[in-house]
Coordinates of C-alpha atoms and ligand atoms in Angstrom, one line a residue:
Chain D
X170 CA 139.0 61.6 19.4
X171 CA 141.0 61.7 22.6
X172 CA 143.5 59.5 24.2
X173 CA 142.6 57.3 27.2
X174 CA 144.9 58.3 30.1
X175 CA 144.8 54.8 31.5
X176 CA 145.7 52.6 28.5
X177 CA 146.6 55.2 25.8
X178 CA 144.0 53.9 23.3
X179 CA 141.9 56.3 21.2
X180 CA 138.5 57.1 22.7
X181 CA 135.8 58.2 20.4
X182 CA 133.6 61.1 21.4
X183 CA 130.2 62.2 20.2
X184 CA 129.9 65.8 18.9
X185 CA 128.1 67.4 21.8
X186 CA 130.4 66.1 24.6
X187 CA 130.1 68.2 27.8
X188 CA 132.4 68.9 30.7
X189 CA 131.7 66.6 33.6
X190 CA 130.5 63.8 31.3
X191 CA 131.8 60.3 32.0
X192 CA 133.1 58.3 28.9
X193 CA 133.9 54.6 29.0
X194 CA 137.1 53.6 27.3
X195 CA 136.2 51.0 24.7
X196 CA 139.6 49.4 25.0
X197 CA 140.4 49.1 28.8
X198 CA 136.9 49.9 30.2
X199 CA 138.2 52.8 32.3
X200 CA 135.7 55.5 33.3
X201 CA 137.0 58.8 32.1
X202 CA 135.7 62.3 33.0
X203 CA 135.7 65.1 30.5
X204 CA 137.5 67.9 32.3
X205 CA 137.5 70.3 29.4
X206 CA 135.9 70.2 25.9
X207 CA 138.1 72.6 23.8
X208 CA 140.3 70.7 23.4
X209 CA 138.9 67.6 25.1
X210 CA 140.9 66.7 28.2
X211 CA 140.2 63.5 30.0
X212 CA 141.0 62.4 33.5
X213 CA 140.1 59.2 35.5
X214 CA 136.6 59.7 36.8
X215 CA 136.5 59.7 40.6
X216 CA 134.7 57.0 42.4
X217 CA 132.1 58.8 44.5
X218 CA 129.9 57.7 47.4
X219 CA 126.5 59.1 47.4
X220 CA 125.7 61.3 50.4
X221 CA 122.4 63.1 50.0
X222 CA 121.3 65.7 52.4
X223 CA 118.0 66.4 54.0
Chain B
X285 CA 118.1 57.2 80.1
X286 CA 118.7 59.3 77.0
X287 CA 116.2 59.4 74.2
X288 CA 117.0 60.9 70.8
X289 CA 113.8 61.7 69.0
X290 CA 113.8 62.5 65.3
X291 CA 110.7 64.6 64.3
X292 CA 109.7 66.4 61.2
X293 CA 110.6 70.0 61.1
X294 CA 107.3 71.5 59.9
X295 CA 104.6 71.7 62.5
X296 CA 102.2 70.0 60.2
X297 CA 104.0 66.7 60.3
X298 CA 105.1 67.3 63.9
X299 CA 101.9 67.5 65.9
X300 CA 101.9 69.0 69.4
X301 CA 101.7 65.4 70.7
X302 CA 105.4 65.0 70.2
X303 CA 106.3 68.2 72.0
X304 CA 104.1 67.6 75.0
X305 CA 105.4 64.0 75.1
X306 CA 109.0 65.4 75.2
X307 CA 107.8 67.6 78.1
X308 CA 106.5 64.7 80.1
X309 CA 109.6 62.6 79.4
X310 CA 111.8 65.4 80.6
X311 CA 109.6 66.0 83.6
X312 CA 110.0 62.4 84.5
X313 CA 113.8 62.6 84.4
X314 CA 114.6 61.3 81.0
X315 CA 117.2 63.2 79.0
X316 CA 115.9 64.0 75.6
X317 CA 117.6 65.3 72.5
X318 CA 115.3 66.3 69.7
X319 CA 116.6 66.2 66.1
X320 CA 114.6 67.6 63.2
X321 CA 114.7 68.0 59.5
X322 CA 112.4 69.9 57.2
X323 CA 113.4 69.7 53.6
X324 CA 109.9 70.3 52.2
X325 CA 109.9 73.7 54.0
X326 CA 113.1 74.4 52.3
X327 CA 111.5 73.7 48.9
X328 CA 108.6 76.0 49.9
X329 CA 110.9 78.9 50.7
X330 CA 113.0 78.3 47.5
X331 CA 109.8 78.5 45.6
X332 CA 108.7 81.7 47.4
X333 CA 112.1 83.2 46.4
X334 CA 111.4 82.3 42.8
X335 CA 114.0 79.6 42.8
X336 CA 113.7 75.9 42.2
X337 CA 115.0 73.0 44.3
X338 CA 117.2 70.8 42.1
X339 CA 116.9 67.0 42.3
X340 CA 119.3 64.8 40.4
X341 CA 119.2 61.1 39.6
X342 CA 122.3 58.9 40.0
X343 CA 123.3 56.2 37.6
X344 CA 121.8 53.6 40.0
X345 CA 118.5 55.4 39.8
X346 CA 118.5 57.0 43.3
X347 CA 117.0 60.6 43.3
X348 CA 118.6 63.1 45.7
X349 CA 118.8 66.8 46.2
X350 CA 121.6 68.8 44.7
X351 CA 122.5 71.5 47.2
X352 CA 124.3 74.4 45.6
X353 CA 125.6 77.4 47.5
X354 CA 122.3 79.4 47.4
X355 CA 120.2 76.3 48.3
X356 CA 122.6 75.8 51.3
X357 CA 122.0 79.4 52.4
X358 CA 118.2 78.9 52.2
X359 CA 118.7 75.6 54.2
X360 CA 120.3 77.6 57.0
X361 CA 117.5 80.1 56.8
X362 CA 114.8 77.5 57.1
X363 CA 116.2 74.7 59.3
X364 CA 118.3 76.4 62.1
X365 CA 116.4 79.6 61.4
X366 CA 112.7 79.3 61.0
X367 CA 111.9 75.7 62.0
X368 CA 114.4 75.3 64.9
X369 CA 113.3 78.6 66.4
X370 CA 109.7 77.5 66.1
X371 CA 110.3 74.2 67.8
X372 CA 112.4 75.7 70.6
X373 CA 109.6 78.2 71.3
X374 CA 107.0 75.4 71.1
X375 CA 109.0 73.4 73.7
X376 CA 109.6 76.4 75.9
X377 CA 105.8 76.9 76.0
X378 CA 105.5 73.2 77.1
X379 CA 107.9 74.0 80.0
X380 CA 111.0 72.4 78.4
X381 CA 114.2 74.4 78.6
X382 CA 115.0 73.8 74.9
X383 CA 118.3 75.0 73.3
X384 CA 118.5 75.0 69.5
X385 CA 121.7 73.8 67.8
X386 CA 122.8 73.1 64.3
X387 CA 125.6 70.8 63.4
X388 CA 128.0 73.7 63.1
X389 CA 127.5 74.9 66.7
X390 CA 130.4 73.7 68.8
X391 CA 131.4 71.5 65.8
X392 CA 128.5 69.3 66.9
X393 CA 128.3 67.3 63.6
X394 CA 131.4 67.0 61.6
X395 CA 132.7 64.9 58.8
X396 CA 133.8 64.6 55.2
X397 CA 132.5 67.0 52.5
X398 CA 131.2 65.4 49.4
X399 CA 131.2 68.1 46.8
X400 CA 131.0 65.9 43.7
X401 CA 128.2 63.4 42.7
X402 CA 127.7 61.1 39.8
X403 CA 124.4 61.9 38.1
X404 CA 122.4 60.7 35.1
X405 CA 121.3 63.6 32.8
X406 CA 119.5 62.9 29.5
X407 CA 120.9 59.4 29.6
X408 CA 124.5 60.6 30.1
X409 CA 126.6 59.8 33.1
X410 CA 128.1 63.0 34.5
X411 CA 130.0 64.3 37.4
X412 CA 128.4 67.4 39.1
X413 CA 130.6 69.4 41.4
X414 CA 129.7 72.0 44.0
X415 CA 127.2 69.9 46.0
X416 CA 127.0 71.0 49.6
X417 CA 126.6 67.7 51.3
X418 CA 128.6 65.6 53.7
X419 CA 128.7 62.5 55.9
X420 CA 128.7 62.8 59.6
X421 CA 131.8 61.1 61.1
X422 CA 131.9 62.8 64.5
X423 CA 129.4 64.0 67.1
X424 CA 130.6 66.4 69.8
X425 CA 128.7 64.6 72.6
X426 CA 130.5 66.7 75.2
X427 CA 128.4 69.8 74.2
X428 CA 125.2 67.7 74.3
X429 CA 126.1 66.2 77.7
X430 CA 126.9 69.6 79.1
X431 CA 123.5 70.9 78.1
X432 CA 121.7 67.8 79.2
X433 CA 123.4 67.9 82.6
X434 CA 122.4 71.5 83.2
X435 CA 118.7 70.7 82.5
X436 CA 118.5 71.7 78.9
X437 CA 116.9 69.9 76.0
X438 CA 119.0 70.2 72.8
X439 CA 117.0 70.7 69.6
X440 CA 119.4 69.7 66.9
X441 CA 119.2 70.2 63.1
X442 CA 121.4 70.2 60.0
X443 CA 123.6 71.6 58.4
X444 CA 126.8 69.9 59.6
X445 CA 130.3 71.3 59.4
X446 CA 132.4 69.7 56.7
X447 CA 136.1 69.1 57.0
X448 CA 136.8 71.9 54.5
X449 CA 135.2 74.4 56.9
X450 CA 131.9 74.7 55.0
X451 CA 128.4 74.2 56.3
X452 CA 126.8 71.4 54.3
X453 CA 123.6 69.5 54.1
X454 CA 123.2 66.0 55.5
X455 CA 120.3 63.7 56.1
X456 CA 118.5 64.5 59.3
X457 CA 117.5 60.9 60.0
X458 CA 121.2 59.9 59.9
X459 CA 122.1 62.9 62.0
X460 CA 119.6 61.6 64.6
X461 CA 121.2 58.2 64.3
X462 CA 124.7 59.6 64.8
X463 CA 123.6 61.5 67.9
X464 CA 121.8 58.4 69.3
X465 CA 125.0 56.4 68.7
X466 CA 127.3 58.9 70.3
X467 CA 125.0 59.2 73.4
X468 CA 124.3 55.4 73.6
X469 CA 120.7 56.5 73.6
X470 CA 117.4 55.1 72.4
X471 CA 116.5 56.4 69.0
X472 CA 112.9 57.0 68.1
X473 CA 112.3 58.1 64.5
X474 CA 108.8 59.6 64.2
X475 CA 107.2 59.5 60.7
X476 CA 103.8 59.9 59.2
X477 CA 103.1 56.2 58.9
X478 CA 102.7 53.7 61.8
X479 CA 106.1 52.1 61.1
X480 CA 107.6 49.8 58.6
X481 CA 104.8 47.8 56.9
X482 CA 105.3 44.2 55.7
X483 CA 102.6 44.9 53.2
X484 CA 102.7 48.6 52.2
X485 CA 98.9 48.6 51.5
X486 CA 98.0 47.2 54.9
X487 CA 98.5 49.6 57.8
X488 CA 98.0 46.7 60.3
X489 CA 101.1 44.9 59.0
X490 CA 103.6 46.9 61.0
X491 CA 106.8 44.9 61.7
X492 CA 106.9 45.3 65.4
X493 CA 110.3 44.0 66.4
X494 CA 113.5 42.9 64.7
X495 CA 115.7 40.7 66.9
X496 CA 117.3 38.2 64.5
X497 CA 118.9 38.3 61.1
X498 CA 115.9 36.8 59.3
X499 CA 113.5 39.4 60.7
X500 CA 116.0 42.1 59.7
X501 CA 115.9 40.7 56.2
X502 CA 112.2 40.9 56.2
X503 CA 112.4 44.5 57.4
X504 CA 114.9 45.7 54.8
X505 CA 113.0 44.0 52.1
X506 CA 109.7 45.6 53.2
X507 CA 111.1 49.1 53.5
X508 CA 110.7 51.1 50.3
X509 CA 111.5 54.6 49.2
X510 CA 112.0 57.1 52.0
X511 CA 111.4 54.4 54.5
X512 CA 114.5 52.5 53.4
X513 CA 116.5 55.5 54.4
X514 CA 114.9 55.5 57.8
X515 CA 115.7 51.8 58.2
X516 CA 119.3 52.6 57.1
X517 CA 119.5 55.3 59.7
X518 CA 118.2 53.0 62.4
X519 CA 120.8 50.4 61.4
X520 CA 123.5 53.0 61.6
X521 CA 122.4 54.1 65.0
X522 CA 122.6 50.5 66.4
X523 CA 126.0 50.0 64.7
X524 CA 127.3 53.2 66.3
X525 CA 126.2 52.4 69.8
X526 CA 122.5 53.3 70.2
X527 CA 120.7 51.1 72.7
X528 CA 117.5 50.7 70.6
X529 CA 116.1 52.1 67.4
X530 CA 112.4 52.5 66.7
X531 CA 110.5 53.9 63.7
X532 CA 107.1 54.9 64.8
X533 CA 104.1 57.0 63.9
X534 CA 104.0 60.7 65.0
X535 CA 100.3 60.7 64.9
X536 CA 99.4 59.4 68.3
X537 CA 98.9 61.2 71.6
X538 CA 102.2 60.2 73.2
X539 CA 104.2 59.0 70.2
X540 CA 107.6 58.8 71.8
X541 CA 106.5 57.2 75.1
X542 CA 104.5 54.6 73.2
X543 CA 107.4 53.7 71.0
X544 CA 109.7 53.4 74.0
X545 CA 107.1 51.2 75.9
X546 CA 106.9 48.8 72.9
X547 CA 110.6 48.7 72.6
X548 CA 111.5 48.0 76.2
Chain G
X60 CA 137.7 89.0 81.9
X61 CA 134.5 88.7 79.9
X62 CA 134.0 90.8 76.7
X63 CA 130.7 91.2 75.0
X64 CA 131.1 92.3 71.4
X65 CA 128.3 93.6 69.3
X66 CA 129.0 93.2 65.6
X67 CA 126.9 93.7 62.4
X68 CA 125.3 90.5 61.1
X69 CA 126.2 90.8 57.5
X70 CA 129.8 89.9 56.5
X71 CA 130.1 93.2 54.6
X72 CA 129.9 95.3 57.8
X73 CA 131.7 92.7 59.8
X74 CA 135.1 92.3 58.3
X75 CA 137.2 89.2 59.2
X76 CA 139.2 91.5 61.4
X77 CA 136.6 91.2 64.1
X78 CA 136.5 87.4 63.9
X79 CA 140.2 86.9 64.0
X80 CA 140.3 89.4 66.9
X81 CA 137.8 87.3 68.8
X82 CA 140.0 84.3 68.1
X83 CA 143.1 85.9 69.5
X84 CA 141.2 87.2 72.6
X85 CA 139.8 83.7 73.2
X86 CA 143.3 82.2 72.7
X87 CA 144.6 84.6 75.3
X88 CA 142.1 83.4 77.9
X89 CA 139.4 86.1 77.6
X90 CA 135.9 84.9 77.6
X91 CA 134.0 86.4 74.7
X92 CA 130.3 86.6 73.8
X93 CA 129.5 87.8 70.3
X94 CA 126.1 89.5 69.7
X95 CA 124.9 90.3 66.3
X96 CA 122.0 91.9 64.5
X97 CA 121.4 92.2 60.7
X98 CA 118.2 94.0 60.0
X99 CA 119.3 95.1 56.5
X100 CA 119.7 91.5 55.5
X101 CA 116.2 90.9 56.7
X102 CA 115.0 93.7 54.4
X103 CA 116.9 92.1 51.5
X104 CA 115.3 88.7 52.1
X105 CA 111.8 90.3 52.4
X106 CA 112.4 92.0 49.1
X107 CA 113.6 88.7 47.5
X108 CA 110.4 87.1 48.7
X109 CA 108.4 89.9 47.1
X110 CA 107.4 91.4 50.4
X111 CA 108.2 94.8 51.8
X112 CA 109.6 95.8 55.2
X113 CA 107.2 98.1 57.0
X114 CA 108.5 101.2 58.8
X115 CA 106.1 103.3 60.9
X116 CA 106.5 106.8 62.4
X117 CA 105.5 107.5 66.0
X118 CA 103.7 110.7 67.0
X119 CA 107.0 111.9 68.4
X120 CA 108.6 111.4 65.0
X121 CA 110.7 108.3 65.6
X122 CA 110.8 105.8 62.8
X123 CA 110.8 102.1 63.6
X124 CA 110.1 98.8 62.1
X125 CA 106.7 97.2 62.4
X126 CA 107.3 93.5 62.7
X127 CA 104.2 91.5 61.7
X128 CA 104.0 87.7 62.0
X129 CA 105.4 87.1 58.6
X130 CA 108.3 89.5 59.1
X131 CA 109.0 87.8 62.4
X132 CA 109.3 84.5 60.5
X133 CA 111.7 86.0 58.0
X134 CA 113.7 87.5 61.0
X135 CA 114.2 84.0 62.4
X136 CA 115.2 82.8 59.0
X137 CA 117.8 85.5 58.5
X138 CA 119.2 86.2 62.0
X139 CA 119.4 82.8 63.8
X140 CA 119.4 81.0 60.5
X141 CA 121.5 82.5 57.8
X142 CA 123.7 85.1 59.6
X143 CA 124.2 83.3 62.8
X144 CA 125.2 80.1 61.0
X145 CA 127.6 82.1 58.8
X146 CA 129.2 83.7 61.8
X147 CA 129.6 80.5 63.7
X148 CA 131.2 78.8 60.7
X149 CA 133.5 81.8 60.3
X150 CA 134.6 81.6 63.9
X151 CA 135.0 77.8 63.8
X152 CA 137.4 78.4 60.8
X153 CA 139.4 80.8 63.0
X154 CA 139.7 78.1 65.6
X155 CA 137.0 79.4 68.0
X156 CA 134.5 76.8 69.3
X157 CA 131.5 79.0 68.6
X158 CA 127.9 78.1 69.6
X159 CA 125.1 80.0 68.1
X160 CA 122.1 81.0 70.3
X161 CA 119.1 83.1 69.7
X162 CA 117.2 84.8 72.6
X163 CA 114.7 81.9 72.7
X164 CA 117.3 79.2 73.3
X165 CA 117.2 78.3 77.0
X166 CA 115.1 81.4 77.5
X167 CA 118.3 83.4 77.1
X168 CA 116.6 86.8 76.5
X169 CA 113.1 87.2 78.0
X170 CA 110.8 90.1 78.8
X171 CA 107.6 91.9 78.1
X172 CA 105.9 91.7 74.7
X173 CA 104.9 95.0 73.2
X174 CA 102.3 94.2 70.6
X175 CA 100.7 97.6 70.2
X176 CA 102.4 100.8 69.1
X177 CA 101.2 104.4 68.5
X178 CA 101.9 105.5 65.0
X179 CA 101.3 108.6 62.9
X180 CA 99.6 107.6 59.5
X181 CA 98.5 110.3 57.1
X182 CA 98.6 112.8 59.9
X183 CA 96.3 110.6 62.1
X184 CA 97.4 109.2 65.4
X185 CA 96.6 105.5 65.5
X186 CA 97.2 102.3 67.5
X187 CA 98.7 99.5 65.5
X188 CA 98.4 96.0 67.0
X189 CA 100.2 92.8 66.2
X190 CA 103.8 94.1 66.4
X191 CA 106.2 91.4 67.3
X192 CA 108.7 93.3 69.5
X193 CA 109.6 93.3 73.1
X194 CA 111.9 94.6 75.8
X195 CA 114.5 92.4 77.4
X196 CA 114.1 92.2 81.2
X197 CA 116.0 89.0 81.9
X198 CA 119.2 87.3 80.6
X199 CA 119.8 83.7 81.4
X200 CA 123.4 84.2 82.3
X201 CA 123.7 80.6 83.6
X202 CA 123.5 79.2 80.1
X203 CA 126.1 81.6 78.8
X204 CA 128.4 80.9 81.8
X205 CA 128.0 77.1 81.3
X206 CA 129.1 77.5 77.7
X207 CA 131.9 79.9 78.5
X208 CA 133.3 77.6 81.3
X209 CA 133.3 74.7 78.9
X210 CA 135.4 76.6 76.4
X211 CA 132.7 77.7 74.0
X212 CA 132.1 81.2 72.5
X213 CA 128.4 82.0 72.4
X214 CA 127.2 83.9 69.3
X215 CA 123.9 85.5 70.3
X216 CA 121.2 87.1 68.2
X217 CA 117.6 88.1 68.4
X218 CA 114.6 87.2 68.5
X219 CA 113.9 87.2 72.3
X220 CA 111.2 85.2 74.0
X221 CA 108.4 87.4 75.1
X222 CA 106.3 86.7 78.2
X223 CA 103.3 85.6 76.1
X224 CA 105.5 82.7 74.8
X225 CA 106.1 84.3 71.4
X226 CA 109.4 85.0 69.7
X227 CA 109.7 88.7 69.1
X228 CA 112.1 91.2 67.7
X229 CA 114.3 93.4 69.9
X230 CA 117.2 95.8 69.2
X231 CA 120.4 93.8 69.0
X232 CA 122.5 96.7 70.5
X233 CA 120.3 96.6 73.6
X234 CA 120.5 92.8 73.6
X235 CA 124.3 93.1 73.7
X236 CA 123.9 95.7 76.5
X237 CA 121.7 93.3 78.5
X238 CA 124.2 90.5 78.1
X239 CA 127.1 92.7 79.1
X240 CA 125.2 93.8 82.1
X241 CA 124.2 90.3 83.2
X242 CA 127.8 89.1 82.9
X243 CA 129.4 92.2 84.4
X244 CA 131.5 92.3 81.2
X245 CA 133.1 94.9 79.0
X246 CA 130.8 95.9 76.2
X247 CA 132.3 96.8 72.8
X248 CA 129.8 97.9 70.2
X249 CA 131.4 97.8 66.7
X250 CA 130.0 100.1 64.1
X251 CA 131.0 101.5 60.7
X252 CA 132.1 104.9 62.0
X253 CA 135.1 105.4 64.3
X254 CA 132.9 106.1 67.3
X255 CA 130.7 109.0 68.5
X256 CA 131.8 112.2 66.8
X257 CA 131.6 115.5 68.5
X258 CA 131.3 117.0 65.0
X259 CA 129.5 114.6 62.7
X260 CA 131.5 116.0 59.7
X261 CA 134.9 115.5 61.3
X262 CA 136.0 111.9 61.7
X263 CA 138.9 113.0 63.9
X264 CA 136.5 114.4 66.5
X265 CA 135.8 111.1 68.2
X266 CA 134.7 111.5 71.8
X267 CA 137.4 109.2 73.4
X268 CA 136.2 108.9 76.9
X269 CA 133.2 109.7 79.1
X270 CA 134.0 109.8 82.8
X271 CA 131.9 112.7 84.2
X272 CA 128.3 114.0 83.9
X273 CA 129.4 117.0 81.6
X274 CA 131.2 114.7 79.2
X275 CA 128.2 112.4 79.1
X276 CA 126.0 115.4 78.3
X277 CA 128.4 116.2 75.4
X278 CA 128.2 112.6 74.2
X279 CA 124.4 112.3 74.2
X280 CA 124.1 115.7 72.5
X281 CA 126.5 114.7 69.8
X282 CA 125.0 111.2 69.1
X283 CA 122.4 111.5 66.3
X284 CA 120.2 109.0 64.6
X285 CA 121.2 105.3 64.8
X286 CA 124.2 106.4 67.0
X287 CA 121.9 107.7 69.7
X288 CA 120.5 104.2 70.0
X289 CA 124.0 102.9 70.5
X290 CA 124.7 105.4 73.2
X291 CA 121.4 104.5 74.8
X292 CA 122.5 100.8 74.7
X293 CA 125.9 101.6 76.2
X294 CA 124.2 103.6 78.9
X295 CA 121.8 100.7 79.7
X296 CA 124.8 98.3 79.8
X297 CA 126.5 100.4 82.4
X298 CA 123.3 100.9 84.4
X299 CA 122.8 97.1 84.4
X300 CA 126.3 96.1 85.6
X301 CA 128.7 96.2 82.7
X302 CA 132.2 97.2 83.6
X303 CA 132.9 99.4 80.6
X304 CA 131.1 100.2 77.4
X305 CA 132.8 101.3 74.2
X306 CA 131.5 102.3 70.8
X307 CA 134.2 101.8 68.2
X308 CA 134.9 101.3 64.5
X309 CA 134.8 97.7 63.1
X310 CA 137.1 98.7 60.3
X311 CA 140.5 98.2 61.9
X312 CA 142.7 95.2 62.1
X313 CA 142.0 94.3 65.7
X314 CA 138.9 96.4 66.4
X315 CA 138.0 94.7 69.7
X316 CA 141.4 94.6 71.3
X317 CA 142.1 98.3 70.3
X318 CA 138.8 99.4 71.8
X319 CA 139.6 97.5 75.0
X320 CA 143.2 98.9 75.1
X321 CA 141.8 102.4 74.9
X322 CA 139.2 101.8 77.5
X323 CA 141.4 100.2 80.2
Chain J
X123 CA 79.0 111.4 67.2
X124 CA 80.1 109.1 70.1
X125 CA 80.2 109.4 73.8
X126 CA 83.5 109.9 75.7
X127 CA 83.9 107.0 78.0
X128 CA 85.8 109.1 80.5
X129 CA 83.6 112.2 80.9
X130 CA 80.4 111.3 79.0
X131 CA 80.6 114.3 76.7
X132 CA 79.8 114.0 73.0
X133 CA 82.9 113.5 70.8
X134 CA 82.6 114.6 67.2
X135 CA 84.1 112.2 64.6
X136 CA 85.1 112.9 61.0
X137 CA 83.4 110.7 58.3
X138 CA 86.3 108.4 57.5
X139 CA 87.1 107.4 61.0
X140 CA 89.2 104.2 61.2
X141 CA 89.6 101.4 63.8
X142 CA 92.8 102.1 65.8
X143 CA 92.5 105.8 65.4
X144 CA 93.1 108.0 68.4
X145 CA 90.6 110.8 69.0
X146 CA 91.0 113.5 71.6
X147 CA 87.9 114.3 73.7
X148 CA 87.3 118.0 73.3
X149 CA 85.8 118.3 76.7
X150 CA 88.1 116.4 79.1
X151 CA 91.1 115.9 76.8
X152 CA 91.2 112.1 77.2
X153 CA 92.7 110.1 74.4
X154 CA 90.2 107.7 73.0
X155 CA 90.8 104.7 70.7
X156 CA 88.3 103.8 68.1
X157 CA 87.7 100.1 68.7
X158 CA 85.0 99.6 66.1
X159 CA 83.6 101.8 63.4
X160 CA 80.1 100.4 62.8
X161 CA 78.8 101.6 65.2
X162 CA 81.7 103.6 66.6
X163 CA 82.9 102.2 69.9
X164 CA 85.5 104.1 71.9
X165 CA 87.8 103.0 74.7
X166 CA 90.6 104.7 76.6
X167 CA 93.7 104.7 74.4
X168 CA 96.5 102.7 76.0
X169 CA 99.7 104.5 77.0
X170 CA 102.4 102.6 75.1
X171 CA 106.2 102.6 75.4
X172 CA 108.1 102.3 72.2
X173 CA 110.2 99.2 71.8
X174 CA 111.5 98.9 68.4
X175 CA 113.3 95.8 67.3
X176 CA 116.4 95.2 65.2
Ligands
LIG164 ZN1 141.6 52.8 28.2
LIG165 ZN1 85.9 113.3 77.7

């Protein structure tokens, strides 16, 4: 379990959560990025444009 | 008249027709800028080095290359190194005073770095960091104009120079579009199909001309896969100031001149 | 004042001191042309590709690289590709508007192709054909001057363009010498030793100045191995019109400025 | 055996002669290049300057 940094609600995590993974908060719907896994630290997932190269 | 021609980087998809056509255009007084890519040659060299190109899928289903630091290094080897040198030599042998440039030279192609991308891996949405790619926001047209005015033919390729001072990958079709826009030129994107096909199974169904919103709708609906990126590049070129934009087959004797004749 | 600086191509033998020194010289109004080589990086990449650099011995005992077609391709990858891009980015980050060029760009460095060499193999004298090397006979100084006059700093590397229309390998020290001669500039060849040592075991025995035939005799007698090629390049530069020629250590804080201060 | 193309004298060859090899004519001293080995064809060996690359 971790805490949504947007609304403060508890966010449930599966066991094999990885750094970089994006989790949706079940309460407020925010997209949260897993910054670290031990312990799990969440931050708001950045909106990203796609800019592929050649 | 200034023409910006996007060609493939590898000689195989860039027959001598294009190079001798550049030579006759230059001979006739047209200013030409050649822009090339060559990502398949990058994959070949990565493989020869015992490494693998990495492609990732976005949550929306688009597949793109993830360019880590080593891949970026190989990019510089293959595009401004091998392919650009080869094209410049090929043009010099056609009597064209070609000068090779990458987007880092003279800050030719600059813009924002995009180091993080959203990807879909094993059904999970993730953020991948360390991508070496960017979006061109500025073209140093002074450098191109200086070279054109002194009788040279710039041969431009990626990488671009990102705002964090790092050389990064960017799409060569869109690089050509940015250059055509900055020079108010005519963009000709050569490809290995005759153009955008209304019916992808019918090579005679080329959409010849788009000059109204409904025909543009038809065009964007018809363009699939890699061709949709070329249509997007052509659209960007026109939005940024290019006079015309044409997507045409490289596999004719005078591919650029023919495309320009049909456009004008 | 125009200064032509020869630096190593790999960052390891080309500390940031040289790049920031170029920046302060340019800032102060000096026109600078940077020339670089990087053959050890070529050998590294050949090895990474599972190939081997080939060195041959001549009947007179000189050892040199034999550059076949594939090696030439890797040369273009590493020198105008990887190393030149890296140096241009490094200079851009120092505020220098660098533009990378190889000898094929704008026919910058042209001359005779030498495709055959005499070699000694297993005690037999043989002729090996297919070497990709050449001797610079002409420098397109117009292109360099155009770039310098518009505020750019050319970063030049090999290959050169041979008279048979092929990109070929040539010694980067001598390329720097040819450029310095063509621009009537001051040549500074940076190396990883303090200069030419009268006694190779005594780093304090640097020959500071050569201004008479006897001191030149001392210099050429003292220069051994790779250093004798650098002395030969310096001599060629002066014969071809360079104002001064200095061989100096790269490993100081302001290696180019210090070399110029001692020269003038 | 082969014939010197400079003086016409016979030039002796060892068994494992290779294309590209330079043979000195024992009679006139000319340097001869082995162009082909089967049959052995000789030509005057070119004078060559050394121009090493980077
Ligand atoms: Zn929440
Ligand atoms: Zn004889």
